[in-house]
mmCIF file of C-alpha atoms and ligand atoms in Angstrom:
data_model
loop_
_atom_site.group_PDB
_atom_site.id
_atom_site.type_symbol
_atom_site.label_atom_id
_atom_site.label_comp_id
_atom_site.label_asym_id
_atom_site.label_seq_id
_atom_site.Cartn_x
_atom_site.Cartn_y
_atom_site.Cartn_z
ATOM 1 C CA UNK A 1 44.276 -28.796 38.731
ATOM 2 C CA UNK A 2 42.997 -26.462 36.045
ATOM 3 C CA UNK A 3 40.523 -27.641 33.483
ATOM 4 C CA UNK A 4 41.634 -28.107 30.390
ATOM 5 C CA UNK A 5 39.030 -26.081 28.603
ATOM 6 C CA UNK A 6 39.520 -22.809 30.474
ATOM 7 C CA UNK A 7 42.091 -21.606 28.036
ATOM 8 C CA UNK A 8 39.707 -21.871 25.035
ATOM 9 C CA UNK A 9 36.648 -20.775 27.144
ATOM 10 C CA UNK A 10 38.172 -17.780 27.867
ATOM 11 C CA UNK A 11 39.650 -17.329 24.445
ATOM 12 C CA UNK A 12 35.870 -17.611 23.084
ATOM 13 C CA UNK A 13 34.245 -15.605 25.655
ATOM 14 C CA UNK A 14 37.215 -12.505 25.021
ATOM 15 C CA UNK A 15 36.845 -13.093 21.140
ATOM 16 C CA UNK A 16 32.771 -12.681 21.729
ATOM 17 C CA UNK A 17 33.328 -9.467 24.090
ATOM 18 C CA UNK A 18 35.301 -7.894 21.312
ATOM 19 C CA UNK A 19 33.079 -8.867 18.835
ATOM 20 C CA UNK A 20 30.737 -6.964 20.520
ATOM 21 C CA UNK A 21 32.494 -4.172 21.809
ATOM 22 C CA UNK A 22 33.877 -4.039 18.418
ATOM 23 C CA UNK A 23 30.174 -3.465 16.876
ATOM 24 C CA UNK A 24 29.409 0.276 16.212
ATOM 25 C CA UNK A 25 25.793 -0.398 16.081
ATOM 26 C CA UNK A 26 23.532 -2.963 17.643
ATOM 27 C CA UNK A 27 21.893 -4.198 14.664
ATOM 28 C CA UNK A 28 21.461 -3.137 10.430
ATOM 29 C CA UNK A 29 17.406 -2.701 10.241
ATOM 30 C CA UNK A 30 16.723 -2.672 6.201
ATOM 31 C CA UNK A 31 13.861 -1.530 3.979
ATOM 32 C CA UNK A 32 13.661 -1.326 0.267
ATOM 33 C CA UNK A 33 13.568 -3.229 -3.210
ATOM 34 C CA UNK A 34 15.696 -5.575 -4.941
ATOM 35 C CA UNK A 35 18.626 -3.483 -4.486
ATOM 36 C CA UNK A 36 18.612 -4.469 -0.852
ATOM 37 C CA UNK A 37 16.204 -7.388 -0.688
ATOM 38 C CA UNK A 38 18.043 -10.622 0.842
ATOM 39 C CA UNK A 39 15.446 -13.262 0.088
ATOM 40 C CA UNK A 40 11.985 -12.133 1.285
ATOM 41 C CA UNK A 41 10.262 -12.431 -2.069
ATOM 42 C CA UNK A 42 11.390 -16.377 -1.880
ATOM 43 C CA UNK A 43 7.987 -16.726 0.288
ATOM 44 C CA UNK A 44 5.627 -14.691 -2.155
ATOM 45 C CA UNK A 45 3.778 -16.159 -4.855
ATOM 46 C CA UNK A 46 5.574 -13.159 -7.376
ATOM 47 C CA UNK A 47 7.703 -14.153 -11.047
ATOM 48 C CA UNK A 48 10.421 -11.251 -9.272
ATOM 49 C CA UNK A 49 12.323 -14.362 -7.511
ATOM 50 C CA UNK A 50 16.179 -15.069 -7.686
ATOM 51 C CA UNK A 51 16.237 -18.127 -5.248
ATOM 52 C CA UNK A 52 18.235 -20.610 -7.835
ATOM 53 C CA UNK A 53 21.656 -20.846 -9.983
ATOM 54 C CA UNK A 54 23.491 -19.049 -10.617
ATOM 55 C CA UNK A 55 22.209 -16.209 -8.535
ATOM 56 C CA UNK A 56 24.636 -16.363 -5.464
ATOM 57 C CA UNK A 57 27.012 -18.653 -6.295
ATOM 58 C CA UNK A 58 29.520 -16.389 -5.220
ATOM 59 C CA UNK A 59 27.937 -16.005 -1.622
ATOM 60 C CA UNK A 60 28.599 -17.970 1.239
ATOM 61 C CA UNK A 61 28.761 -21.368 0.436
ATOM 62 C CA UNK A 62 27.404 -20.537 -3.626
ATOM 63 C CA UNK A 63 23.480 -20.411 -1.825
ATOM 64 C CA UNK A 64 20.942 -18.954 -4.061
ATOM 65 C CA UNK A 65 19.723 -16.967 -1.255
ATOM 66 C CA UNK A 66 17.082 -14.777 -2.962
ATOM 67 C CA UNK A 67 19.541 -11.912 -3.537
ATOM 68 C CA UNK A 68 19.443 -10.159 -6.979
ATOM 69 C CA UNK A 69 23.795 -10.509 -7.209
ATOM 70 C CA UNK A 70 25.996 -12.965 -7.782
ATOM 71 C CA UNK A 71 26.922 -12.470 -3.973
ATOM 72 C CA UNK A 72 26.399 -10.270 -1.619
ATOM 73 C CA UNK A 73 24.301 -6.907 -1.854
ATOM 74 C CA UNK A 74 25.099 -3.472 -0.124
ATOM 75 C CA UNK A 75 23.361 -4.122 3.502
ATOM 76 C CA UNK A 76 25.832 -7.438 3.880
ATOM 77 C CA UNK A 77 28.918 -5.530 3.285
ATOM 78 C CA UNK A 78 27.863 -2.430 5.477
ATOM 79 C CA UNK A 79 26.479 -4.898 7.967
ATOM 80 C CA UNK A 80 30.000 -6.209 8.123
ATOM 81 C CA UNK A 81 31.853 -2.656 8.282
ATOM 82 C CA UNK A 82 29.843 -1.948 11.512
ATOM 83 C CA UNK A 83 31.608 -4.924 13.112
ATOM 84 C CA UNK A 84 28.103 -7.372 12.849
ATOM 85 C CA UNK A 85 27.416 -10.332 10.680
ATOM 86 C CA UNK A 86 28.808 -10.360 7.211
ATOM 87 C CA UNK A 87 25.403 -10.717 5.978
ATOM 88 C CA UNK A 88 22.030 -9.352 7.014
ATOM 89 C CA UNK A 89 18.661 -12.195 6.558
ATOM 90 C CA UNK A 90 15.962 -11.538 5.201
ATOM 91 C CA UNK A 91 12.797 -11.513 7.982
ATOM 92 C CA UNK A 92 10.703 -14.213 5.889
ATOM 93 C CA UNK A 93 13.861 -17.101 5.767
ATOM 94 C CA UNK A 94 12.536 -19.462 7.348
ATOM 95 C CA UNK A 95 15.900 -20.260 7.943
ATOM 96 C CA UNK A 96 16.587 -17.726 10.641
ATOM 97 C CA UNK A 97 14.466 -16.361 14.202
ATOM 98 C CA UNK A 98 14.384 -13.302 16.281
ATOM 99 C CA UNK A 99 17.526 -14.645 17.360
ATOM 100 C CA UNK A 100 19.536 -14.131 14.551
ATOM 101 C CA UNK A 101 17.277 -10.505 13.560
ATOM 102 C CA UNK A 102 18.429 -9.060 16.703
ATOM 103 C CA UNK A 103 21.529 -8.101 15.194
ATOM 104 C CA UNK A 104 20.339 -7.252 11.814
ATOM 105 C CA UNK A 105 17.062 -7.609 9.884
ATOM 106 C CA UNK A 106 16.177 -7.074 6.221
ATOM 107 C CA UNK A 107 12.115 -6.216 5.367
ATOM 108 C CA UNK A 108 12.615 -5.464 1.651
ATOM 109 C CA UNK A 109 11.086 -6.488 -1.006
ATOM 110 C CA UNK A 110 11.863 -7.210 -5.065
ATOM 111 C CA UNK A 111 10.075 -5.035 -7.270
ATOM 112 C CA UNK A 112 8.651 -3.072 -4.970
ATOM 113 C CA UNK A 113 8.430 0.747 -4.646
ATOM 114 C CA UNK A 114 7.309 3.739 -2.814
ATOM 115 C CA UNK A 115 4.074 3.941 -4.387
ATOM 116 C CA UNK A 116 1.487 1.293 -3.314
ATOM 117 C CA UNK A 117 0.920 0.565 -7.063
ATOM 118 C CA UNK A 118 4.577 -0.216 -7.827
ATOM 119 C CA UNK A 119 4.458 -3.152 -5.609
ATOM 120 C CA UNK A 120 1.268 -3.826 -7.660
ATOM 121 C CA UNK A 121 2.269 -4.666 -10.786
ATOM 122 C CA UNK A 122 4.563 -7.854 -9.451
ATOM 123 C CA UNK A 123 2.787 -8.874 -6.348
ATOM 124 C CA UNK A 124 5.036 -8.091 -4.210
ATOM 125 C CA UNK A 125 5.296 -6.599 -0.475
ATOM 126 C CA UNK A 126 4.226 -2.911 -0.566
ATOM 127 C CA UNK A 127 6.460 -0.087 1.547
ATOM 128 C CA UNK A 128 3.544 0.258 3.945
ATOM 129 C CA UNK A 129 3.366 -3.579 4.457
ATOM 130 C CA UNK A 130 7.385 -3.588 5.284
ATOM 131 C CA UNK A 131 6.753 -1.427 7.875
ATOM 132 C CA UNK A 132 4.020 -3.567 9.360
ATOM 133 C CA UNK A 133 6.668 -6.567 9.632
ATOM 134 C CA UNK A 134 9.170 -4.470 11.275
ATOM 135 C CA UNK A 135 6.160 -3.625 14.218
ATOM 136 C CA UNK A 136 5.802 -7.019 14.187
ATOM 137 C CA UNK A 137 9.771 -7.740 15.133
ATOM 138 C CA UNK A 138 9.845 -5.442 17.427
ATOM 139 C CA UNK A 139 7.112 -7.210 19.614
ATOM 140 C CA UNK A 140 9.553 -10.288 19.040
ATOM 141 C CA UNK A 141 12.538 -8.474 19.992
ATOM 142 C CA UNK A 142 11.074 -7.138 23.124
ATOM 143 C CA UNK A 143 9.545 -11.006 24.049
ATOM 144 C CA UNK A 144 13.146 -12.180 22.825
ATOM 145 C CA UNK A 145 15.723 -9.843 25.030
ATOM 146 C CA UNK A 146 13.170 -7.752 27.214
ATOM 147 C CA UNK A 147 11.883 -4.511 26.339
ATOM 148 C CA UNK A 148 15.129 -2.436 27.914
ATOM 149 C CA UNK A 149 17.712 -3.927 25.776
ATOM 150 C CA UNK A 150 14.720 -3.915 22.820
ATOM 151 C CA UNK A 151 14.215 0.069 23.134
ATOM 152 C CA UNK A 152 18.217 0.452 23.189
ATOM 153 C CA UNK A 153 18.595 -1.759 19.750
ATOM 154 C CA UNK A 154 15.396 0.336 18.260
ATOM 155 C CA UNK A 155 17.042 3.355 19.029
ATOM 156 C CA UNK A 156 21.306 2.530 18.455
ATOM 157 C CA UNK A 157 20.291 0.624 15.382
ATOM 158 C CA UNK A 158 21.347 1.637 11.234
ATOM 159 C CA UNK A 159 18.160 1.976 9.149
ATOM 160 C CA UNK A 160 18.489 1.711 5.696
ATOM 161 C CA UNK A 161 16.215 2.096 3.297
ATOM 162 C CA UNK A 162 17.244 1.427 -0.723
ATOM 163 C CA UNK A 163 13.889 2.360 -2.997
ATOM 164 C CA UNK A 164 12.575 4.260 -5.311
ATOM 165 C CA UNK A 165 13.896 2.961 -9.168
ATOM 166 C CA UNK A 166 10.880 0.463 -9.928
ATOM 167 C CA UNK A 167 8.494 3.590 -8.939
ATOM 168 C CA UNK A 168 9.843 5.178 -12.415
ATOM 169 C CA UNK A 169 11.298 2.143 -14.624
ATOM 170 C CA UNK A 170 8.853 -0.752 -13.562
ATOM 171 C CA UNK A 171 5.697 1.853 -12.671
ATOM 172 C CA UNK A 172 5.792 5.073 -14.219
ATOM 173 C CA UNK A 173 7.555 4.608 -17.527
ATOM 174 C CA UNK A 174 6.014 1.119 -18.065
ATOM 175 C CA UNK A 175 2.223 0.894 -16.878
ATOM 176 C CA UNK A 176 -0.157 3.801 -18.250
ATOM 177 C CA UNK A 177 -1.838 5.083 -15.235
ATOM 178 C CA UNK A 178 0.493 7.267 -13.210
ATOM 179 C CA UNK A 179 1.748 9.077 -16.465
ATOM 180 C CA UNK A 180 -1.815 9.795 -16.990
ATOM 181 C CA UNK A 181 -2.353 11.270 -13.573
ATOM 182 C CA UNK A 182 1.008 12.999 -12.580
ATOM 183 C CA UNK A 183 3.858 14.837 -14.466
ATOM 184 C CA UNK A 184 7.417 12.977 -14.200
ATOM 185 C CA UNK A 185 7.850 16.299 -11.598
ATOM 186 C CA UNK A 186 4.716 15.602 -9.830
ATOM 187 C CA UNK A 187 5.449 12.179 -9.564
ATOM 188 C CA UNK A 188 8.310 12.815 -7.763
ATOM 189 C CA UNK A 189 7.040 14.796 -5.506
ATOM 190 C CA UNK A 190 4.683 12.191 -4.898
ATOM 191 C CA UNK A 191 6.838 9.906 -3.890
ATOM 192 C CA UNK A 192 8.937 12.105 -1.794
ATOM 193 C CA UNK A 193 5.871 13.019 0.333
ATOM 194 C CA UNK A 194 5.547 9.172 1.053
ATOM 195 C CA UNK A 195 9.382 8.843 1.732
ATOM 196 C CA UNK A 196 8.850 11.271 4.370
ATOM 197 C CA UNK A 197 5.819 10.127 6.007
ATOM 198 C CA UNK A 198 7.806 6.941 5.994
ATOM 199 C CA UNK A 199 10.584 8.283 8.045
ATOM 200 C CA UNK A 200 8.404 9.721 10.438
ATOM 201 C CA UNK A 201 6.245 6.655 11.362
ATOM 202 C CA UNK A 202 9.881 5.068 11.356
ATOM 203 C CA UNK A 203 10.995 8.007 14.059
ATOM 204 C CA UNK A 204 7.840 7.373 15.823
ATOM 205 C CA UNK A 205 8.159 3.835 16.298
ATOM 206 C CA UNK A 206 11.996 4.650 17.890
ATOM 207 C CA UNK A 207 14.509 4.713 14.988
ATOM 208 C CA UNK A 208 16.957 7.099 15.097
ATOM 209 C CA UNK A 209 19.970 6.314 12.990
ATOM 210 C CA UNK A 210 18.566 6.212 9.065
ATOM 211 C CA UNK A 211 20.106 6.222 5.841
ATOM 212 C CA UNK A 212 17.647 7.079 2.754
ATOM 213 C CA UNK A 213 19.265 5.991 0.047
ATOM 214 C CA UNK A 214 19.521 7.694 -3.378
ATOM 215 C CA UNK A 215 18.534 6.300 -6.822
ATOM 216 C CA UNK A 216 21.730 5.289 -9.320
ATOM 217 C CA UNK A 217 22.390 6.317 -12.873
ATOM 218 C CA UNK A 218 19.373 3.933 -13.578
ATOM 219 C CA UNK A 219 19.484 5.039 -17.323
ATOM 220 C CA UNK A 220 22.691 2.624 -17.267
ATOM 221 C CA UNK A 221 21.255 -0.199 -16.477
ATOM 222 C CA UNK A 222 21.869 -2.857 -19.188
ATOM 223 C CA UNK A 223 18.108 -3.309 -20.118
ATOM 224 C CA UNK A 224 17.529 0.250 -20.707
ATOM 225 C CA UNK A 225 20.452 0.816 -22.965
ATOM 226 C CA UNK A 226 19.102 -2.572 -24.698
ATOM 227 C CA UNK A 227 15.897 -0.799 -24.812
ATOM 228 C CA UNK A 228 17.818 2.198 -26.025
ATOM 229 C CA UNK A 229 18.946 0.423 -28.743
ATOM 230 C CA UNK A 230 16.075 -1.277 -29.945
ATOM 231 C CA UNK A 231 14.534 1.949 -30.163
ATOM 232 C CA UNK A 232 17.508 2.900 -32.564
ATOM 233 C CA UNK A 233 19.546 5.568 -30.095
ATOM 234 C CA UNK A 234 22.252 3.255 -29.956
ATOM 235 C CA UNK A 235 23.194 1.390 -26.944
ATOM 236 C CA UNK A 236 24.474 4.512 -23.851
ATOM 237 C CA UNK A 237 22.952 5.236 -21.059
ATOM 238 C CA UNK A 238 19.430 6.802 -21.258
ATOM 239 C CA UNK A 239 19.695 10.288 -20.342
ATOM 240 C CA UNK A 240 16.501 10.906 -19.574
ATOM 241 C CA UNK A 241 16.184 8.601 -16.905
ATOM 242 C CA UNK A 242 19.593 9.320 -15.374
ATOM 243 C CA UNK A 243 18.322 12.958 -14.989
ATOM 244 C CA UNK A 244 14.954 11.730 -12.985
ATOM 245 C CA UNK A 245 17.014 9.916 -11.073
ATOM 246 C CA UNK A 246 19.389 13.154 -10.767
ATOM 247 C CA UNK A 247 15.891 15.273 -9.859
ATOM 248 C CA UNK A 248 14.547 12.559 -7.586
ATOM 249 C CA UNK A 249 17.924 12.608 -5.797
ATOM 250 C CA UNK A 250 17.990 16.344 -4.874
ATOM 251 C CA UNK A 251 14.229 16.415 -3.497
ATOM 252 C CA UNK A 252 15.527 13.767 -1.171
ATOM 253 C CA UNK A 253 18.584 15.381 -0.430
ATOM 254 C CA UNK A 254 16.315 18.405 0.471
ATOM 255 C CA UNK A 255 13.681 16.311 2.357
ATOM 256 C CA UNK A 256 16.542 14.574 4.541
ATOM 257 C CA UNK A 257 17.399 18.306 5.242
ATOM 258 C CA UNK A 258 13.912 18.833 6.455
ATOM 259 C CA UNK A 259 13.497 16.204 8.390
ATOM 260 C CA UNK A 260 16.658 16.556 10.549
ATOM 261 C CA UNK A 261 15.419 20.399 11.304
ATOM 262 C CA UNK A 262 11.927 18.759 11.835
ATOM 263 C CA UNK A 263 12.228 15.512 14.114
ATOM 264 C CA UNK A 264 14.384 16.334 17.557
ATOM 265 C CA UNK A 265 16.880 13.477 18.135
ATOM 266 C CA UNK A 266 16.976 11.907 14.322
ATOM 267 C CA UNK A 267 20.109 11.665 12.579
ATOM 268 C CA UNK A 268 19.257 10.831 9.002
ATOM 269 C CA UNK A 269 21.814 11.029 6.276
ATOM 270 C CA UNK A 270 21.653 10.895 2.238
ATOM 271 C CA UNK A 271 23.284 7.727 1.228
ATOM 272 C CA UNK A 272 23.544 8.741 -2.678
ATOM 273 C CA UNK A 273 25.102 6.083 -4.710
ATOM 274 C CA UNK A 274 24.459 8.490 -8.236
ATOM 275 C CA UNK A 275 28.450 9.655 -8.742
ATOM 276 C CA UNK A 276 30.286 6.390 -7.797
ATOM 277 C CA UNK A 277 28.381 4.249 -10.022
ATOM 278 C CA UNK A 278 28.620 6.805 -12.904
ATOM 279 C CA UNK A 279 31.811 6.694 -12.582
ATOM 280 C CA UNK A 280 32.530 2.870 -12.398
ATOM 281 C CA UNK A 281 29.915 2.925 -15.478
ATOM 282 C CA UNK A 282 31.874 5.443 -17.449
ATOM 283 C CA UNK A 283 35.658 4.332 -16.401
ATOM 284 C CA UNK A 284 34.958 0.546 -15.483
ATOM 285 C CA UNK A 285 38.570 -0.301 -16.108
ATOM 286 C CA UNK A 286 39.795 2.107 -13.643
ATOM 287 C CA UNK A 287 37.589 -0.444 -10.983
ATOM 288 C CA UNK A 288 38.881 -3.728 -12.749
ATOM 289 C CA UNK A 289 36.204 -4.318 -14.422
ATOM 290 C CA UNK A 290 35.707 -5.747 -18.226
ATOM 291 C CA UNK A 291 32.349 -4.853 -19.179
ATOM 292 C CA UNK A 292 29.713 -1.832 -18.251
ATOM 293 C CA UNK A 293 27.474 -2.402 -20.843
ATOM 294 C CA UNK A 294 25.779 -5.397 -20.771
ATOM 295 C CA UNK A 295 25.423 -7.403 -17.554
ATOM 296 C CA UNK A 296 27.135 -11.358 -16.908
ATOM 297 C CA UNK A 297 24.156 -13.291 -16.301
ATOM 298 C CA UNK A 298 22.792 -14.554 -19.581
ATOM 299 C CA UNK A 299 22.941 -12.312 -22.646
ATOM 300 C CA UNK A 300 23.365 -9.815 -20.157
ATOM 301 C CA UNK A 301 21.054 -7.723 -22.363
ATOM 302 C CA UNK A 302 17.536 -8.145 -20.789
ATOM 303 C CA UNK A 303 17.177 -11.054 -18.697
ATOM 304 C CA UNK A 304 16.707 -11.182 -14.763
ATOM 305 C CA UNK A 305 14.960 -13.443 -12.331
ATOM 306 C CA UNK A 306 13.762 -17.452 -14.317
ATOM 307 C CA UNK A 307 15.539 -16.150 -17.328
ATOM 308 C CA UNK A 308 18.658 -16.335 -16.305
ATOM 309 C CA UNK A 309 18.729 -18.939 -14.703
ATOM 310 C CA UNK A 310 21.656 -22.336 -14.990
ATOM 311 C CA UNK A 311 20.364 -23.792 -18.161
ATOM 312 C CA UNK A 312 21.383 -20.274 -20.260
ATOM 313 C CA UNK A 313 24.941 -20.834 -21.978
ATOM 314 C CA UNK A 314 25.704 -17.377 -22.220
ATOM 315 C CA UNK A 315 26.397 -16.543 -18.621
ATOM 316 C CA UNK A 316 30.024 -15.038 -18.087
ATOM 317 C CA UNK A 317 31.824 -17.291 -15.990
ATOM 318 C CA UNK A 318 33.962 -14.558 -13.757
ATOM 319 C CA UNK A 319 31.299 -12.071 -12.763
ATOM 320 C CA UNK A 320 34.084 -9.925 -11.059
ATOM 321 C CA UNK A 321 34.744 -8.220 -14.760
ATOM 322 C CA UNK A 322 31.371 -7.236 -14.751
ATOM 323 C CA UNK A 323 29.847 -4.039 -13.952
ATOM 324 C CA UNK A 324 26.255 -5.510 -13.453
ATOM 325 C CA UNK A 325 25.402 -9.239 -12.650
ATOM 326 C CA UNK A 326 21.605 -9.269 -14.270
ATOM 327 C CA UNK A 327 20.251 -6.764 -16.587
ATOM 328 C CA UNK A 328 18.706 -5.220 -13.884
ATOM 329 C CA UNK A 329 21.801 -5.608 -10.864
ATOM 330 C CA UNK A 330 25.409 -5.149 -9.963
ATOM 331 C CA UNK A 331 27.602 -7.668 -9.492
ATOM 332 C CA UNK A 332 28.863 -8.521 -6.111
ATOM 333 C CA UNK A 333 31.782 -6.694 -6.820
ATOM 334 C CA UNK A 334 29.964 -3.446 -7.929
ATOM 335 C CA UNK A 335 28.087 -3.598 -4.704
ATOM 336 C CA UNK A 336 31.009 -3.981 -2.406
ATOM 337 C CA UNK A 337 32.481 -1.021 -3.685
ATOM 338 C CA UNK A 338 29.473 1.326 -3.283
ATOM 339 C CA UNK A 339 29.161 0.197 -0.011
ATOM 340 C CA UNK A 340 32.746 1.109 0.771
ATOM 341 C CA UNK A 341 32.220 4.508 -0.877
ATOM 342 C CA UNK A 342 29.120 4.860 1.234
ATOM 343 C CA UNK A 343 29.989 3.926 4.347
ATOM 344 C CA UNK A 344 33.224 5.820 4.421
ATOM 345 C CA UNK A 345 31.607 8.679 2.950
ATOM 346 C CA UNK A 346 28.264 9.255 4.308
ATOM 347 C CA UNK A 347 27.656 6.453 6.998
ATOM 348 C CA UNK A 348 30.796 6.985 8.848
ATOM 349 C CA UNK A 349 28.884 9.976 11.076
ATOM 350 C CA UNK A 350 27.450 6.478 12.644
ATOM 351 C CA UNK A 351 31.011 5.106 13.738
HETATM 352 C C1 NAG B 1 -0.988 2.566 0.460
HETATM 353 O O1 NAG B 1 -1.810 1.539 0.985
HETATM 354 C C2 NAG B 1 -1.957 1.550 2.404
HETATM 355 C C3 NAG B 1 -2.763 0.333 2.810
HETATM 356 O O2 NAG B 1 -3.938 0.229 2.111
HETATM 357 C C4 NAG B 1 -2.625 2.843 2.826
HETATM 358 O O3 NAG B 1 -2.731 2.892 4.229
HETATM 359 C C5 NAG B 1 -1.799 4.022 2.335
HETATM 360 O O4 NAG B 1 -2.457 5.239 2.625
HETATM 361 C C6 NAG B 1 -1.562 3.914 0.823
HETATM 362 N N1 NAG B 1 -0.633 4.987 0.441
HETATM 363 C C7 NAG B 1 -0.961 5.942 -0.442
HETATM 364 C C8 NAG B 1 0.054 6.983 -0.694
HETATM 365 O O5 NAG B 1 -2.006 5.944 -1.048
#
């Protein structure tokens, strides 16, 4: 007679071979700053933490994972669009093991930026020290699924990499010393000579398949208008940091077109999320949204991280009309459509 559980056995094992087969990647690798971090500062001793209510109470069962959203941040939803988890975890949650990073791993960081002395200023892990984790899972991924099937996830796997803003608004427009030493233009370049040294110790350890990612409009950010208006220019976008980020942008775009003509084998695209999200600033009801200017969480005019936390009355109560969550971050919904526009746009070469 035929056991009972075949049917469903073979019903699991099918749904896990398409599931797989399904995947256009093996695993989403991730490096970066808040705008992709999914809960690695929750182990440092750093203020930049987002590990409580009412941050992520729209993700998966309302956890307060660590991510700077309501819910989920770009990596999750591109994760997802590449047929993988809906979510990629952060490689200090204690919560998760080689066994779960396999598929998808993120090594960013809050606050942090290209340049060592961005990361600094909030305690927080350093670009160089990111990199020195993801050596460190790759010895565990080869002890985990043997070093064949390790090299082929190194090599097949998405690297993204999200950086760069807290370099200018946390760094270079805030703290005296780099303004002392560099021009905003030298600066720049700066940090795009470390952006590409990056990528190549990235290529060197295997990677193939990597995204560097763009800075946004980050003049529209609710606490620079605020600051904006404090400072009596009423309360629009600061141009003149939506034009470094404009500047910034192109020497990537042209070191991206470097690199590919300089490293045999890598395919590295320019994931630039600069038009979309002027556009969903400029015309947020066209998106659905309510509000652009200030942000849900809180007044929505300055606070991020412990001050806007559940105790603040002020916090919106549908953060789907929102344009940014914090002062500082879109909304769930803001970041789901970027990563749509992204991935059908620029990541797609990777399907
Ligand atoms: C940043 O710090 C690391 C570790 O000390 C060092 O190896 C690296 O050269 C520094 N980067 C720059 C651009 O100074």
């Amino acid at each position: 007679m035929a056991n009972p559980n075949t049917p469903w056995l073979m019903w699991a094992q099918l749904l896990i071979l398409a599931t797989t087969a399904a995947a256009k990647v093996p695993a989403v690798i991730v490096f970066g700053d808040s705008s992709v971090d999914a809960g690695n500062n929750n182990q440092l001793s750093t203020v930049l933490k987002s590990n409580f209510k009412p941050y992520g109470r729209d993700f998966f069962g309302g956890r307060s994972t660590g991510r700077f959203s309501n819910g989920r941040i770009p990596p999750d939803f591109i994760s997802e669009a590449f047929g993988l988890r809906p979510f990629v975890p952060a490689y200090l949650d204690p919560m998760y093991s080689i066994k779960d990073f396999s598929t998808g791993v993120c090594f960013a960081s809050a606050g942090t930026g290209y340049d060592n002395a961005t990361s600094d200023v909030l305690s927080v892990i350093p670009l160089w020290k990111e990199l020195e984790y993801y050596k460190d899972y790759q010895t565990k991924l080869k002890a985990y699924v043997g070093v064949r099937r390790a090299h082929t996830i190194i090599r097949e796997a998405l690297y993204l990499m999200s950086i760069g803003t807290n370099d200018f608004l946390e760094n270079y427009y805030t703290i005296p010393g780099r303004q002392s030493r560099y021009t905003v233009d030298q600066y720049q370049d700066f940090l795009v000579g470390i952006a590409g040294n990056f990528i190549k110790e990235l290529y060197f350890l295997g990677a193939r398949k990597i995204s560097l990612g763009g800075l946004p409009p980050m003049g529209c950010l609710p606490l620079e208008r605020t600051t904006n208006f404090v400072s009596g220019n009423g309360n629009g976008c600061v141009e003149k940091y939506n034009i470094v980020a404009l500047n910034f942008n192109g020497k990537l775009n042209g070191l991206v077109a470097k690199l590919n003509q300089e490293l045999p084998g890598i395919r590295l695209v320019f994931s630039n999320p600069y038009n979309p999200f002027l556009q969903i600033v400029r015309k947020p009801s066209a998106y659905g949204f309510e509000v652009a200017a200030a942000a849900c969480c809180a007044t929505g005019m300055f606070e991020m991280g412990y001050m806007c936390d559940q105790y603040n009355p002020f916090t919106c109560t549908d953060a789907s009309k929102y344009v940014f969550w914090d002062s500082f971050h879109p909304s769930e919904k803001t970041n789901h459509i970027l990563a749509d526009y992204l991935v059908k746009h620029v990541l797609n070469v990777f399907f």
